[in-house]
Amino acid sequence: MPGLIAENSQATPTLATAVSAPSKPPGKTFAFQEKLPHLPIPPLEDTCKRYLKALEALQDDYEHEETRRAVEDFLENDGPRIQQELVEWAKTKDSYIEEFWYESYLSHSDPVVLALNPFFVLENDPTPSRGTQLPRAAALIISSLGFIHDLHAGLLEPDTVRGTPLCMDQYHRLFGTARMPTSRGCKMDAHPESRHIVILRRGQFYWFDVFDDENRPLLTEREIQRNLAAIVSDADTLDITQVARNSIGVLTTEKRQNWWHLREILVKDKNNKACLDIVDRALFIVCLDDAAPENLADLCSNFLCGTYRLEGGEQVGTCTNRWYDKLQIIVCADGAAGINFEHTGVDGHTVLRYAADIFTDGLMLMARSINPTAPTLFQAKLSPSAKAYKPPRGSTNGSATKTHDFIDTTPKKLEWRLIPELRAGVRFAETRLSDLICQNDCQALEFKGYGKNFITSHGFSPDAFVQMAFQAAYFGLYGRIECVYEPAMTKAFLHGRTEAIRSTQPESVEFTKTFYSDATPSQKVAVLKKACERHVKLTRECSQGLGQDRHLYAIYCLLQRELNGDLNPSPEDPAPRPAAPNKLPAIFTDPGWSTLSTSIISTSNCGNPALRLFGFGPVAADGYGIGYIIKEDGISMYVCVPFSSQPFSSSFIIHFGERPTDSTLLCALQLCLLQAPSNSAIPRYAPKLPSRDPENLGPLA
């Protein structure tokens, strides 16, 4: 095939062995790292009070009294000792929760698809020439290379919130990183010297180099598009039976132990081992789908888990065109684009910065094509080793070939050698993935009635308002109060991740029940205000590291290690320690611990003009996964629910606000606000022009 070497290259790209992130990276990107405070360990008594408060609305009086006794017993006996153990533990750590966090994610044995990996739906690129698949994919790749170049060069501006610098550590694990199964859980392998990308088309794997050894791009946008066209031309010649049988990517959707077993068989063949090495070490994966979803819900599901479609008994959906152990850029046949990311090492805020920057860079490149003097977002210059490189005017070095050897950027295909056991593994994995996809009902909503402008004009926090609406909608369908989770970002601290906001509080329950009562609009608005104020206070505390979930989980993990004999004194620290308990304290065996640890309604708010929607799967067997974006004059959301949970997500969407009628919850809330007498000087809502303010409206995934 012209322009493509259809073979498996035995020589890996120009990569170094996996190494940890540099201790002192250059430039301004990581300039604040050494100045960031450590995540605080709250006083145990305060954490226990928050724990009881978080459970108050989720338990009856008898259950709550039992939990209170377990907490008091813990504070009087094992609690102070293990709290001191945690304080000592934290003295040698960048973050007291980090190691336990990774253990939790990497010990996850179920498939990562749906359960762990979130997705973003990018807004459409307004550039006319990028309205189709290959131009859009090439633009996203070239902007991603600019982002990575500036990241490695220390040229990216550090993340901040209202002038406060945020930890940038997660960016070390965004590119060139892979989640890899082992005999005991998983591990993360980072390859900071990665120089190539991997392209998937119809389940087939291709790769080509994109950087020189100084992280300078080797290709122009047009050259990348030509490479992609060659890949598509090659992959589309395959018969559908060959596609299904060789879609090795579906193995990443298996239970982790199954994937490890099959991976061990794969690497026994040197050729397969070389193929896996190329995939694992890639900067990121680009999935070029051969189909275009017909509606918004299908578009979201395509980025979350791929589509399920049989043709002649063979799976031809996009679900086989993925590799879930790495960051993936997914581009549909019509040019719609999204991101699916492995969540262990990065949170939504980090990936959101990347998504926003490459989207913005695409707009700036469009402006530059019209006006060559227009600025660009990134500072990546074409490598002298690139075929398209032209020496600067006035250069005395002459042709680039005199001082630089061209680096081959021809796309190459990875050819897997699959023995019968591996072919069976691929087939069974595809079947189980199809079952998993069909077990979930996923729906999307773009509510246009009102958004941030209207909510704030009435004096409410947009995030708190929507959180109360979720609880009211769920109660209206089920008649039950359940545990709600929302993450609060803690990146103001070194190696910060998130803290859990437990949104179900006595104030929110009072609002929910009042909302469905015969109370007047004024009474409903009054309890809504009280509930929202409580939520805002919780969010602020959690962002300061003053929640209960992470602290108690760290204590729980230390106790588990004691029970397993993993915290014995080392030869360097022979001092005797108090005797460890022979069983977990009652606080961790009491039903309250399980209640608060089971997020029936898992939510996350992630807003930016670059995003149209985002979401994730449910984390509980009978739960909801809700990703939402509060825009200036609208609210977008994606809901995913197992079919075993009644009613389905479509019922939730309809009840919440699918139709602009007074019967939907969002419209009913709007009516209450409009009918309630104004008791403040806050002006009533007036329509505004859409804002491009990228500030996040709330906590992030």
XYZ file of C-alpha atoms in Angstrom:
701
model
C 0.000 0.000 0.000
C 1.433 3.426 -0.909
C 2.789 5.386 2.037
C 2.480 2.573 4.561
C 4.873 -0.148 5.633
C 2.434 -2.968 6.384
C 4.723 -4.841 8.705
C 5.587 -5.127 12.361
C 8.778 -3.249 13.130
C 11.049 -5.197 15.445
C 12.875 -2.019 16.400
C 11.036 -0.008 19.005
C 10.795 3.758 18.557
C 13.451 6.007 20.029
C 12.443 5.505 23.655
C 14.243 5.206 26.945
C 13.347 2.795 29.688
C 10.404 3.756 31.870
C 11.638 6.215 34.461
C 10.045 8.312 37.148
C 9.331 11.974 36.587
C 12.334 14.278 36.948
C 12.712 15.662 40.455
C 13.243 19.251 39.299
C 11.774 19.765 35.813
C 12.875 22.941 34.031
C 10.856 26.073 33.417
C 7.808 27.635 34.975
C 5.360 24.734 34.675
C 6.518 23.080 37.898
C 7.932 26.187 39.574
C 5.507 26.102 42.510
C 5.802 22.404 43.341
C 8.265 22.824 46.208
C 6.189 25.639 47.697
C 2.876 23.778 47.828
C 1.570 22.804 51.279
C 1.023 19.162 52.159
C -2.504 17.793 52.416
C -3.441 18.243 56.086
C -4.387 15.361 58.358
C -7.415 16.692 60.251
C -7.869 16.068 63.985
C -9.488 12.661 64.391
C -12.311 14.049 66.518
C -13.262 16.531 63.783
C -13.228 13.836 61.111
C -15.450 11.579 63.216
C -17.934 14.413 63.717
C -18.076 14.941 59.955
C -18.492 11.208 59.446
C -21.520 11.089 61.748
C -22.972 14.198 60.132
C -22.582 12.656 56.658
C -24.514 9.569 57.796
C -27.256 11.395 59.686
C -29.593 11.661 56.700
C -28.832 8.116 55.486
C -29.658 6.174 58.655
C -32.645 5.704 60.900
C -32.332 6.554 64.590
C -31.327 3.031 65.636
C -28.676 2.697 62.914
C -27.262 6.109 63.682
C -27.017 5.338 67.385
C -25.120 2.124 66.624
C -22.718 4.033 64.408
C -22.267 6.722 67.055
C -21.281 4.069 69.608
C -18.785 2.555 67.168
C -17.257 5.986 66.597
C -17.019 6.708 70.327
C -15.357 3.341 70.919
C -12.857 4.093 68.162
C -12.008 7.485 69.631
C -11.481 5.957 73.069
C -9.400 2.953 71.981
C -7.658 2.347 68.631
C -8.275 5.761 67.108
C -5.611 7.925 68.805
C -2.911 5.299 68.257
C -3.587 4.769 64.558
C -3.992 8.534 64.056
C -0.462 8.971 65.409
C 0.731 6.163 63.131
C -0.750 8.067 60.190
C 0.958 11.296 61.261
C 4.313 9.487 61.417
C 3.612 7.797 58.082
C 2.910 11.147 56.428
C 6.263 12.628 57.461
C 8.035 10.744 54.670
C 5.292 11.115 52.036
C 4.342 13.843 49.585
C 0.718 13.090 50.451
C -0.610 10.861 53.213
C -3.356 9.465 50.973
C -1.441 9.009 47.698
C -0.118 5.472 48.188
C -3.470 4.205 49.432
C -5.185 5.982 46.527
C -3.059 4.148 43.981
C -3.558 0.842 45.773
C -7.319 1.347 45.599
C -7.329 2.082 41.868
C -4.716 -0.481 40.880
C -6.251 -3.298 42.909
C -9.534 -2.830 41.024
C -10.132 -6.235 39.448
C -13.217 -5.532 37.337
C -13.020 -4.140 33.783
C -11.907 -0.507 33.665
C -14.293 0.293 30.807
C -17.455 1.967 32.164
C -16.327 1.495 35.785
C -13.184 3.671 35.875
C -12.437 5.503 32.621
C -14.341 8.801 32.133
C -14.866 10.501 28.778
C -15.063 14.036 27.358
C -17.039 15.117 24.290
C -15.226 18.024 22.653
C -17.116 20.844 21.015
C -17.050 20.719 17.225
C -14.146 22.498 15.565
C -15.550 25.591 13.783
C -12.774 25.468 11.170
C -14.526 24.532 7.885
C -11.665 22.306 6.713
C -11.805 20.225 9.906
C -15.401 19.130 9.609
C -14.415 15.598 8.612
C -12.540 12.866 10.415
C -8.960 12.994 9.191
C -8.491 16.784 9.251
C -10.001 16.882 12.768
C -7.790 14.045 13.992
C -4.668 15.614 12.472
C -5.471 18.957 14.111
C -5.946 17.332 17.528
C -2.693 15.413 17.147
C -0.644 18.455 16.127
C -2.080 20.497 19.015
C -1.400 17.621 21.419
C 2.221 17.557 20.281
C 2.457 21.275 20.996
C 1.042 20.727 24.482
C 3.469 17.875 25.204
C 6.438 19.870 23.888
C 5.619 22.825 26.127
C 4.980 20.505 29.076
C 8.417 18.889 28.775
C 10.071 22.255 28.157
C 8.412 23.754 31.238
C 6.635 26.373 29.135
C 3.043 25.615 30.178
C 1.566 28.083 32.622
C 0.937 26.412 36.001
C -2.687 25.707 36.881
C -4.181 28.192 39.324
C -7.515 28.853 40.986
C -8.106 32.506 41.865
C -4.367 33.083 41.916
C -3.553 30.040 44.056
C -1.128 27.655 42.316
C -2.180 24.035 41.920
C -0.099 20.868 41.908
C 1.124 19.931 38.423
C 2.389 16.458 39.321
C -0.395 14.632 37.465
C 0.855 15.907 34.104
C 3.815 13.528 34.437
C 1.331 10.649 34.062
C -0.887 12.038 31.316
C 1.243 11.001 28.324
C 3.432 7.973 27.678
C 1.807 6.134 30.578
C 0.100 2.747 30.631
C -1.888 0.756 33.143
C -0.544 -2.805 33.054
C -2.092 -5.916 34.660
C 0.049 -8.112 36.898
C -0.572 -11.285 38.872
C -1.578 -9.062 41.818
C -3.505 -6.050 40.641
C -2.083 -3.536 38.180
C 0.869 -1.194 37.924
C 1.468 2.114 36.172
C 4.401 2.369 33.776
C 5.544 5.847 32.743
C 7.687 6.487 29.676
C 8.688 10.172 29.667
C 10.995 9.598 26.692
C 8.132 8.460 24.451
C 8.362 9.783 20.884
C 5.557 8.030 18.981
C 1.791 7.623 18.847
C -0.398 4.611 18.084
C -3.397 4.772 15.736
C -6.315 2.317 15.871
C -8.586 1.724 12.900
C -11.100 -1.144 12.834
C -9.198 -2.776 15.709
C -5.876 -2.730 13.812
C -2.770 -1.065 15.279
C -0.376 1.341 13.540
C 2.336 3.651 14.830
C 4.732 6.365 13.721
C 7.250 8.691 15.349
C 6.130 12.266 15.970
C 8.997 13.780 18.038
C 12.752 14.044 17.847
C 14.808 13.548 21.006
C 14.109 17.146 22.078
C 10.325 16.771 21.804
C 10.137 18.825 18.617
C 7.445 17.725 16.134
C 8.587 15.755 13.105
C 5.464 16.303 11.011
C 3.211 19.101 9.884
C -0.554 18.869 10.241
C -0.853 18.033 6.547
C 1.740 15.247 6.817
C -0.059 13.739 9.802
C -3.281 13.766 7.803
C -1.543 11.912 4.965
C -0.306 9.272 7.416
C -3.819 8.848 8.788
C -5.241 8.518 5.276
C -2.736 5.750 4.512
C -3.713 3.937 7.707
C -7.433 4.178 6.948
C -6.851 2.939 3.407
C -4.981 -0.094 4.687
C -7.340 -1.000 7.531
C -10.482 -0.635 5.440
C -9.375 -3.363 3.032
C -9.728 -6.023 5.729
C -12.668 -8.400 5.719
C -14.902 -8.024 8.785
C -14.042 -11.546 9.944
C -10.357 -10.581 10.053
C -11.158 -7.389 11.936
C -13.070 -9.170 14.691
C -10.488 -11.920 15.110
C -7.533 -9.550 15.413
C -9.027 -6.779 17.577
C -6.558 -7.292 20.389
C -7.652 -4.058 22.109
C -10.761 -5.730 23.529
C -8.482 -7.583 25.950
C -8.071 -4.308 27.889
C -11.803 -4.495 28.679
C -11.452 -7.825 30.476
C -11.269 -8.397 34.211
C -7.721 -7.509 35.119
C -6.729 -11.038 36.120
C -7.962 -12.396 32.772
C -6.102 -9.658 30.919
C -2.896 -10.433 32.834
C -3.190 -14.143 31.975
C -3.692 -13.411 28.266
C -0.953 -10.799 28.265
C 1.476 -13.369 29.689
C 0.650 -15.638 26.760
C 1.085 -12.746 24.332
C 4.580 -11.790 25.497
C 5.910 -15.339 25.144
C 6.166 -14.483 21.455
C 8.957 -11.941 20.855
C 7.026 -10.294 18.053
C 3.959 -9.788 20.257
C 6.149 -8.507 23.086
C 7.603 -5.889 20.730
C 4.080 -4.906 19.656
C 2.924 -4.504 23.251
C 6.006 -2.463 24.065
C 5.198 -0.041 21.257
C 1.598 0.321 22.461
C 2.514 0.694 26.149
C 5.167 3.322 25.429
C 3.087 5.436 23.053
C 2.392 9.048 23.980
C -1.313 8.389 23.479
C -3.722 6.388 21.323
C -5.782 7.831 18.476
C -8.919 5.825 17.623
C -10.277 6.493 14.128
C -13.794 5.063 14.172
C -15.462 3.968 10.937
C -18.944 5.012 12.073
C -20.765 8.150 13.219
C -23.266 7.926 16.118
C -26.774 9.002 15.181
C -27.711 10.895 18.357
C -26.180 12.603 21.374
C -26.588 9.665 23.756
C -24.906 7.309 21.287
C -22.111 9.830 20.758
C -21.402 9.897 24.494
C -21.600 6.129 24.799
C -19.209 5.790 21.874
C -16.586 7.723 23.824
C -17.355 5.894 27.076
C -17.402 2.274 25.927
C -17.770 2.112 22.147
C -20.794 0.905 20.224
C -22.197 -2.602 19.890
C -23.255 -3.697 16.391
C -23.334 -7.120 14.762
C -23.044 -7.733 11.031
C -23.202 -11.273 9.732
C -22.648 -12.529 13.263
C -19.433 -10.491 13.590
C -18.896 -7.550 15.927
C -18.382 -4.434 13.810
C -19.132 -1.813 16.468
C -16.504 0.654 17.615
C -16.128 -1.184 20.933
C -13.301 -3.240 19.380
C -11.393 -0.109 18.327
C -10.094 0.895 21.764
C -7.172 0.473 24.184
C -8.436 1.426 27.646
C -5.103 1.262 29.488
C -3.981 4.608 28.034
C -5.159 8.098 27.138
C -7.272 7.893 23.955
C -8.314 10.571 21.469
C -11.382 9.234 19.642
C -12.575 10.722 16.343
C -15.793 9.536 14.697
C -16.332 9.208 10.959
C -18.107 12.589 10.881
C -15.324 14.432 12.731
C -16.943 14.442 16.186
C -14.156 14.023 18.727
C -13.732 13.016 22.334
C -11.272 11.766 24.933
C -11.327 8.637 27.090
C -8.695 8.518 29.817
C -7.248 6.045 32.278
C -8.151 7.572 35.643
C -5.572 6.112 38.028
C -2.901 8.770 37.649
C -4.926 11.781 36.524
C -8.145 13.512 37.507
C -10.628 15.359 35.350
C -9.146 18.775 36.073
C -5.815 17.747 34.546
C -7.336 16.235 31.413
C -9.691 19.212 31.151
C -6.715 21.598 30.969
C -5.242 19.491 28.176
C -8.574 19.280 26.307
C -9.188 23.018 26.646
C -5.690 23.906 25.476
C -5.718 21.721 22.368
C -9.193 23.001 21.478
C -8.040 26.605 21.894
C -4.870 25.915 19.924
C -6.984 24.586 17.073
C -8.859 27.895 16.936
C -5.606 29.852 17.024
C -4.126 27.743 14.235
C -7.194 28.548 12.148
C -6.576 32.258 12.765
C -2.908 31.820 11.888
C -3.831 30.210 8.559
C -5.574 33.479 7.700
C -3.022 35.782 9.300
C 0.493 34.279 9.579
C 1.393 36.834 12.265
C -1.379 35.650 14.606
C -0.131 34.144 17.896
C -0.149 30.441 18.698
C -0.768 28.843 22.064
C 2.244 26.530 22.041
C 5.890 27.152 21.191
C 6.764 23.878 19.466
C 8.889 24.414 16.355
C 9.294 21.832 13.627
C 12.320 19.602 14.175
C 15.371 20.019 11.890
C 15.041 16.243 11.424
C 11.610 16.690 9.830
C 11.257 16.280 6.087
C 9.296 19.526 5.870
C 11.864 21.496 7.865
C 13.175 24.664 6.264
C 16.175 26.432 7.819
C 15.479 29.969 9.049
C 16.178 32.737 6.588
C 19.761 33.814 6.731
C 20.915 30.483 8.122
C 24.507 29.668 7.174
C 24.106 25.937 7.784
C 22.578 25.293 4.378
C 20.364 22.296 3.915
C 19.078 20.506 7.003
C 20.380 17.254 5.645
C 23.942 18.432 6.171
C 23.579 18.554 9.935
C 20.521 16.432 10.676
C 19.410 12.993 9.578
C 15.742 12.767 8.723
C 13.757 10.609 11.158
C 11.453 8.131 9.487
C 7.812 8.958 10.209
C 6.241 6.413 7.876
C 3.322 4.642 9.596
C 3.925 0.985 10.368
C 1.429 -1.724 11.182
C 1.667 -3.982 14.215
C 1.068 -7.582 13.188
C 0.048 -9.784 16.111
C 0.701 -13.520 16.111
C -2.335 -15.025 17.782
C -2.350 -18.674 18.755
C -5.759 -20.385 19.174
C -5.853 -19.625 22.912
C -5.405 -15.915 22.225
C -7.993 -15.912 19.431
C -10.437 -17.508 21.857
C -9.503 -14.870 24.444
C -10.253 -12.076 21.986
C -13.586 -13.652 21.088
C -14.669 -14.165 24.706
C -13.537 -10.656 25.655
C -15.607 -9.182 22.825
C -18.642 -11.184 23.959
C -18.278 -10.065 27.575
C -17.757 -6.455 26.491
C -20.898 -6.604 24.362
C -22.821 -7.926 27.361
C -21.425 -5.144 29.546
C -22.430 -2.451 27.061
C -25.940 -3.876 26.754
C -26.362 -3.999 30.542
C -26.341 -0.209 30.875
C -28.855 2.444 29.866
C -27.130 5.712 29.015
C -28.831 8.983 28.090
C -27.732 12.562 27.461
C -29.499 15.874 28.023
C -28.736 19.393 26.846
C -31.191 21.502 28.847
C -31.600 24.944 27.276
C -34.113 26.510 29.679
C -31.584 28.274 31.890
C -28.134 27.843 33.383
C -25.507 29.614 35.436
C -26.820 33.114 34.679
C -30.336 32.474 35.948
C -29.203 30.485 39.000
C -26.652 33.048 40.179
C -29.066 35.921 39.549
C -31.201 34.438 42.327
C -28.276 34.158 44.712
C -27.558 30.434 44.419
C -24.368 28.514 43.757
C -24.911 26.799 40.382
C -23.244 23.570 41.512
C -25.165 23.406 44.783
C -28.427 24.159 42.958
C -27.928 21.319 40.470
C -26.872 18.927 43.237
C -30.126 19.593 45.072
C -32.010 19.068 41.816
C -30.370 15.642 41.404
C -31.473 14.557 44.857
C -35.001 15.812 44.286
C -35.215 14.063 40.904
C -34.020 10.760 42.369
C -36.477 11.021 45.267
C -39.281 11.811 42.827
C -38.605 8.534 40.982
C -37.709 6.185 43.832
C -39.089 7.803 46.982
C -35.725 7.120 48.656
C -32.820 9.102 50.044
C -29.457 7.691 48.952
C -25.758 8.401 49.323
C -24.509 11.011 46.825
C -20.858 11.537 45.885
C -19.254 14.571 44.299
C -15.476 15.122 44.138
C -13.839 18.301 45.371
C -10.439 19.075 43.909
C -7.552 19.238 46.417
C -4.786 20.144 43.944
C -3.928 23.231 45.998
C -1.893 20.708 48.015
C 1.181 18.770 46.904
C 0.091 15.663 44.978
C -3.506 16.551 45.783
C -6.329 14.593 44.148
C -9.911 14.906 45.410
C -11.973 14.758 48.575
C -15.500 13.343 48.676
C -18.374 15.765 49.116
C -21.225 13.773 50.620
C -24.079 15.867 49.315
C -26.900 14.086 51.143
C -27.262 16.129 54.315
C -30.185 16.822 56.664
C -30.664 20.167 54.904
C -30.874 18.553 51.456
C -33.364 15.965 52.715
C -35.508 18.737 54.167
C -35.497 20.485 50.801
C -36.325 17.299 48.876
C -39.320 16.471 51.053
C -40.519 20.068 51.123
C -40.274 20.302 47.346
C -42.792 17.465 46.914
C -45.108 18.816 49.613
C -47.869 21.425 49.469
C -45.476 24.103 50.707
C -45.577 27.514 49.049
C -42.914 28.552 46.527
C -41.416 30.850 49.164
C -41.095 27.981 51.633
C -39.514 25.745 49.005
C -37.017 28.426 48.029
C -36.142 29.021 51.693
C -35.213 25.374 52.333
C -33.433 25.215 48.974
C -31.304 28.183 50.014
C -30.462 26.506 53.313
C -29.504 23.254 51.562
C -27.359 25.061 48.993
C -25.545 27.037 51.670
C -24.720 23.785 53.432
C -23.420 22.297 50.192
C -21.225 25.325 49.503
C -19.761 25.048 53.013
C -19.080 21.327 52.510
C -17.404 21.994 49.173
C -15.145 24.634 50.684
C -14.126 22.350 53.564
C -13.431 19.412 51.267
C -11.326 21.562 48.940
C -9.243 22.428 52.005
C -8.688 18.728 52.728
C -11.164 18.765 55.608
C -13.510 15.965 54.618
C -13.978 12.598 56.268
C -13.631 10.044 53.452
C -9.926 10.275 52.573
C -8.762 10.586 56.191
C -10.764 7.596 57.415
C -9.795 5.569 54.356
C -6.093 6.143 55.068
C -6.635 4.989 58.655
C -8.556 1.961 57.406
C -5.683 1.057 55.055
C -3.093 1.365 57.826
C -5.181 -0.898 60.053
C -5.499 -3.428 57.242
C -1.726 -3.417 56.843
C -1.317 -4.013 60.558
C -3.694 -6.951 60.419
C -1.752 -8.337 57.459
C 1.566 -7.870 59.251
C 2.799 -5.287 56.744
C 3.757 -2.614 59.281
C 6.337 -4.478 61.358
C 9.334 -2.396 62.507
C 12.232 -2.410 60.065
C 15.878 -2.978 61.122
C 16.366 0.785 60.786
C 13.396 1.415 63.083
C 13.488 -1.274 65.776
C 11.470 0.676 68.339
C 8.562 -1.406 69.637
C 5.064 -0.332 68.706
C 1.790 -0.846 70.547
C 0.174 -4.168 69.816
C -1.949 -4.097 66.691
C -5.621 -5.098 66.958
C -6.548 -8.611 65.902
C -9.603 -7.293 64.098
C -10.831 -4.069 62.558
C -12.419 -1.552 64.946
C -16.215 -1.493 64.896
C -16.298 1.823 63.024
C -15.125 -0.046 59.906
C -17.404 -3.071 60.314
C -20.495 -1.074 61.247
C -23.060 -0.838 58.384
C -22.555 2.920 58.327
C -19.094 2.492 56.786
C -20.556 0.492 53.913
C -23.419 2.967 53.506
C -21.112 5.941 53.074
C -18.711 3.972 50.878
C -21.457 2.999 48.410
C -22.168 5.962 46.157
C -25.587 5.219 44.702
C -25.553 8.588 42.938
C -22.021 9.357 41.744
C -21.772 12.832 40.235
C -19.138 15.206 38.929
C -19.254 18.747 37.570
C -16.728 19.593 34.870
C -17.157 22.786 32.895
C -15.227 24.439 30.084
C -16.157 25.985 26.705
C -14.125 23.243 24.987
C -16.488 20.541 26.289
C -19.949 19.698 25.074
C -20.546 16.835 27.516
C -18.684 14.446 29.752
C -19.498 11.422 31.862
C -18.668 8.037 33.329
C -20.342 4.804 34.315
C -22.023 4.021 37.651
C -19.773 2.969 40.530
C -22.458 0.955 42.337
C -24.314 -2.053 40.938
C -27.656 -0.263 41.319
C -26.337 3.271 41.037
C -26.242 6.276 38.746
C -23.185 7.830 37.088
C -23.925 11.491 36.318
C -21.509 13.864 34.628
C -22.768 17.420 34.164
C -21.688 20.807 32.862
C -23.369 24.037 33.979
C -23.146 26.468 31.085
C -24.105 30.138 30.942
C -27.648 29.440 29.762
C -28.001 25.680 29.909
C -27.150 22.474 31.731
C -25.688 19.456 29.949
C -25.578 16.037 31.541
C -24.933 12.382 30.813
C -26.550 9.666 32.920
C -25.532 6.008 32.926
C -27.539 3.416 34.863
C -27.478 -0.400 34.894
C -30.655 -1.885 33.455
C -30.993 -3.765 36.751
C -31.719 -0.395 38.379
C -35.283 0.847 37.934
C -36.272 3.275 36.546
C -33.731 3.714 33.784
C -31.649 6.776 32.962
C -34.170 7.811 30.314
C -36.773 8.171 33.078
C -34.362 10.266 35.130
C -33.569 12.504 32.154
C -37.257 13.011 31.327
C -38.146 13.761 34.950
C -35.131 16.034 35.404
C -35.648 18.330 32.449
C -35.803 16.773 28.993
C -38.951 18.643 28.017
C -39.350 22.372 28.776
C -42.636 21.973 30.662
C -43.627 22.783 34.214
C -43.775 19.048 34.965
C -39.994 18.639 34.770
C -37.969 19.241 37.884
C -35.710 21.989 36.534
C -38.667 23.946 35.213
C -40.563 23.465 38.477
C -37.581 24.838 40.388
C -37.417 27.796 38.030
C -41.106 28.456 38.614
C -40.563 28.421 42.388
C -37.795 30.994 42.106
C -39.864 33.232 39.855
C -42.974 32.993 42.048
C -41.219 33.450 45.392
C -41.126 37.062 46.628
C -37.643 38.517 46.269
C -35.992 38.950 49.672
C -32.672 40.270 48.411
C -31.249 43.001 46.269
C -30.005 40.483 43.720
C -31.395 41.482 40.314
C -33.685 39.173 38.445
C -32.236 37.220 35.545
C -31.625 39.045 32.296
C -30.380 37.133 29.257
C -26.697 37.634 28.510
C -24.497 36.900 25.550
C -22.716 33.540 25.895
C -19.486 33.838 27.839
C -16.265 32.021 27.032
C -15.118 32.181 30.658
C -13.276 28.883 31.144
C -13.477 28.937 34.926
C -14.690 25.655 36.307
C -18.072 25.935 37.962
C -17.491 23.249 40.559
C -15.563 20.164 41.596
C -14.021 17.984 38.942
C -13.874 14.271 38.224
